[in-house]
XYZ file of C-alpha atoms in Angstrom:
158
model
C -54.136 -53.805 -26.613
C -52.046 -51.533 -28.889
C -48.934 -53.088 -29.903
C -48.886 -55.606 -27.567
C -49.128 -53.180 -24.516
C -52.167 -53.065 -22.543
C -53.951 -49.584 -22.583
C -54.127 -49.349 -18.818
C -50.218 -49.515 -18.422
C -50.236 -46.665 -20.929
C -52.587 -44.826 -19.062
C -50.794 -45.281 -15.822
C -47.633 -44.192 -17.275
C -48.832 -41.299 -18.765
C -50.521 -40.551 -15.569
C -47.133 -40.798 -13.590
C -45.371 -38.739 -16.010
C -47.991 -35.887 -16.037
C -47.928 -35.961 -11.826
C -43.921 -35.789 -12.200
C -44.758 -32.933 -14.375
C -47.209 -31.002 -12.207
C -44.723 -31.428 -9.421
C -41.992 -29.911 -11.306
C -44.272 -27.032 -12.346
C -45.134 -26.410 -8.865
C -41.603 -26.209 -7.648
C -41.008 -23.822 -10.633
C -43.507 -21.455 -9.502
C -42.336 -21.625 -6.026
C -38.755 -20.777 -7.174
C -39.893 -17.928 -9.690
C -42.195 -16.225 -6.765
C -38.896 -16.375 -4.111
C -36.864 -14.876 -6.971
C -39.339 -12.303 -7.883
C -39.775 -11.290 -4.293
C -35.789 -10.697 -4.220
C -35.936 -8.971 -7.468
C -38.361 -6.383 -5.793
C -36.795 -5.745 -2.857
C -33.525 -5.313 -4.800
C -35.258 -2.738 -7.189
C -37.088 -0.991 -4.378
C -34.252 -0.196 -2.279
C -34.581 1.550 1.372
C -35.809 5.114 0.104
C -37.286 3.808 -3.306
C -34.229 4.457 -5.408
C -34.065 2.662 -8.594
C -31.177 0.074 -9.501
C -29.897 2.529 -12.071
C -29.674 5.364 -9.675
C -27.560 3.194 -7.333
C -25.153 1.831 -10.014
C -24.647 5.579 -11.191
C -23.901 6.631 -7.582
C -21.571 3.943 -7.288
C -19.876 4.457 -10.545
C -19.403 8.180 -9.438
C -17.961 6.924 -6.122
C -15.523 4.921 -7.582
C -14.273 7.514 -10.121
C -13.707 9.708 -7.177
C -11.823 7.169 -5.276
C -9.731 6.168 -8.431
C -8.771 10.089 -8.649
C -7.885 10.552 -5.097
C -5.810 7.253 -5.084
C -3.988 8.718 -8.345
C -3.177 11.956 -6.545
C -1.877 10.114 -3.648
C 0.387 8.075 -5.555
C 1.908 11.048 -7.294
C 2.165 12.588 -3.801
C 3.940 9.563 -2.527
C 6.561 9.685 -5.684
C 7.110 13.329 -4.822
C 7.627 12.756 -1.066
C 9.912 9.594 -2.157
C 12.144 12.041 -4.418
C 12.451 14.445 -1.433
C 13.394 11.593 0.998
C 16.287 10.553 -1.169
C 17.780 13.961 -0.322
C 17.189 14.239 3.258
C 19.632 13.588 5.729
C 18.844 9.907 7.056
C 22.295 8.261 8.247
C 24.478 9.788 10.944
C 26.970 8.813 13.280
C 28.846 11.025 15.804
C 31.998 9.908 17.413
C 33.431 11.939 20.439
C 37.066 11.670 21.062
C 39.748 13.736 23.343
C 41.769 15.519 20.878
C 44.610 16.213 23.050
C 45.754 14.137 26.073
C 46.252 16.910 28.420
C 43.242 18.516 28.232
C 40.619 16.374 30.302
C 37.089 15.278 28.663
C 36.018 14.099 25.277
C 34.909 17.405 24.096
C 35.754 16.946 20.602
C 33.835 14.981 18.114
C 33.439 14.014 14.450
C 29.669 13.875 12.981
C 28.895 12.379 9.843
C 25.358 13.103 8.246
C 24.597 11.558 4.910
C 21.319 10.879 2.601
C 20.049 7.962 0.898
C 22.274 8.718 -2.004
C 25.339 8.449 0.410
C 25.986 12.336 -0.093
C 26.531 14.547 2.692
C 29.200 15.814 4.835
C 31.835 15.135 7.880
C 31.861 17.651 10.768
C 34.915 17.532 12.827
C 34.989 19.771 16.035
C 38.409 19.869 17.692
C 38.155 21.309 20.989
C 41.185 22.840 23.092
C 42.098 25.259 25.557
C 42.177 28.078 22.857
C 38.554 27.163 21.575
C 36.780 24.948 19.294
C 37.362 24.678 15.637
C 35.096 23.073 13.035
C 36.333 21.426 9.854
C 33.847 20.495 7.188
C 34.454 17.448 4.643
C 31.958 16.821 1.809
C 31.377 12.990 1.096
C 29.852 11.851 -2.417
C 28.382 8.586 -2.722
C 30.153 7.169 0.316
C 33.502 8.509 -0.277
C 35.563 11.564 0.891
C 38.035 13.189 -1.487
C 39.901 14.751 1.531
C 42.212 12.832 3.788
C 40.237 11.353 7.068
C 41.525 11.194 10.542
C 40.499 7.702 12.331
C 37.564 9.156 14.327
C 36.284 10.790 11.033
C 36.573 7.603 9.338
C 34.991 5.622 12.331
C 31.939 8.061 11.795
C 31.709 7.677 8.176
C 31.610 4.062 8.484
C 28.925 4.077 11.364
C 26.745 6.174 9.000
C 27.207 4.035 6.005
């Protein structure tokens, strides 16, 4: 007896702790073995490339994609600038300029861009021919006096 504890109990306790530790070592060896297999498969690759080669290849690929994306963003900005100047808002109003001449052969056409700049074309048809008048529009406003058809066309385009 040592310190009031039976030697058999101490030996049994040490044996239990040793068995537990042995079990933990076996579990760790199994896990390390599985991890090592995964590592070897990862490092070998399909065609034997090293991990470093794959990382370099992916890095170069990402750089190329980044350069292409930057170029696309520049192209989109350039296109956006052009779109603002393109005709995008239009309205056509047909009307009969003279009551005694049949048909709605006259028209007022408003053509504006995104900045609300453009023109109004007014084509007046009569027995003697057709006459076209143009009026400039700046920021949605026309400096010249508008007929009711031209005003309707402008409001429709805006």
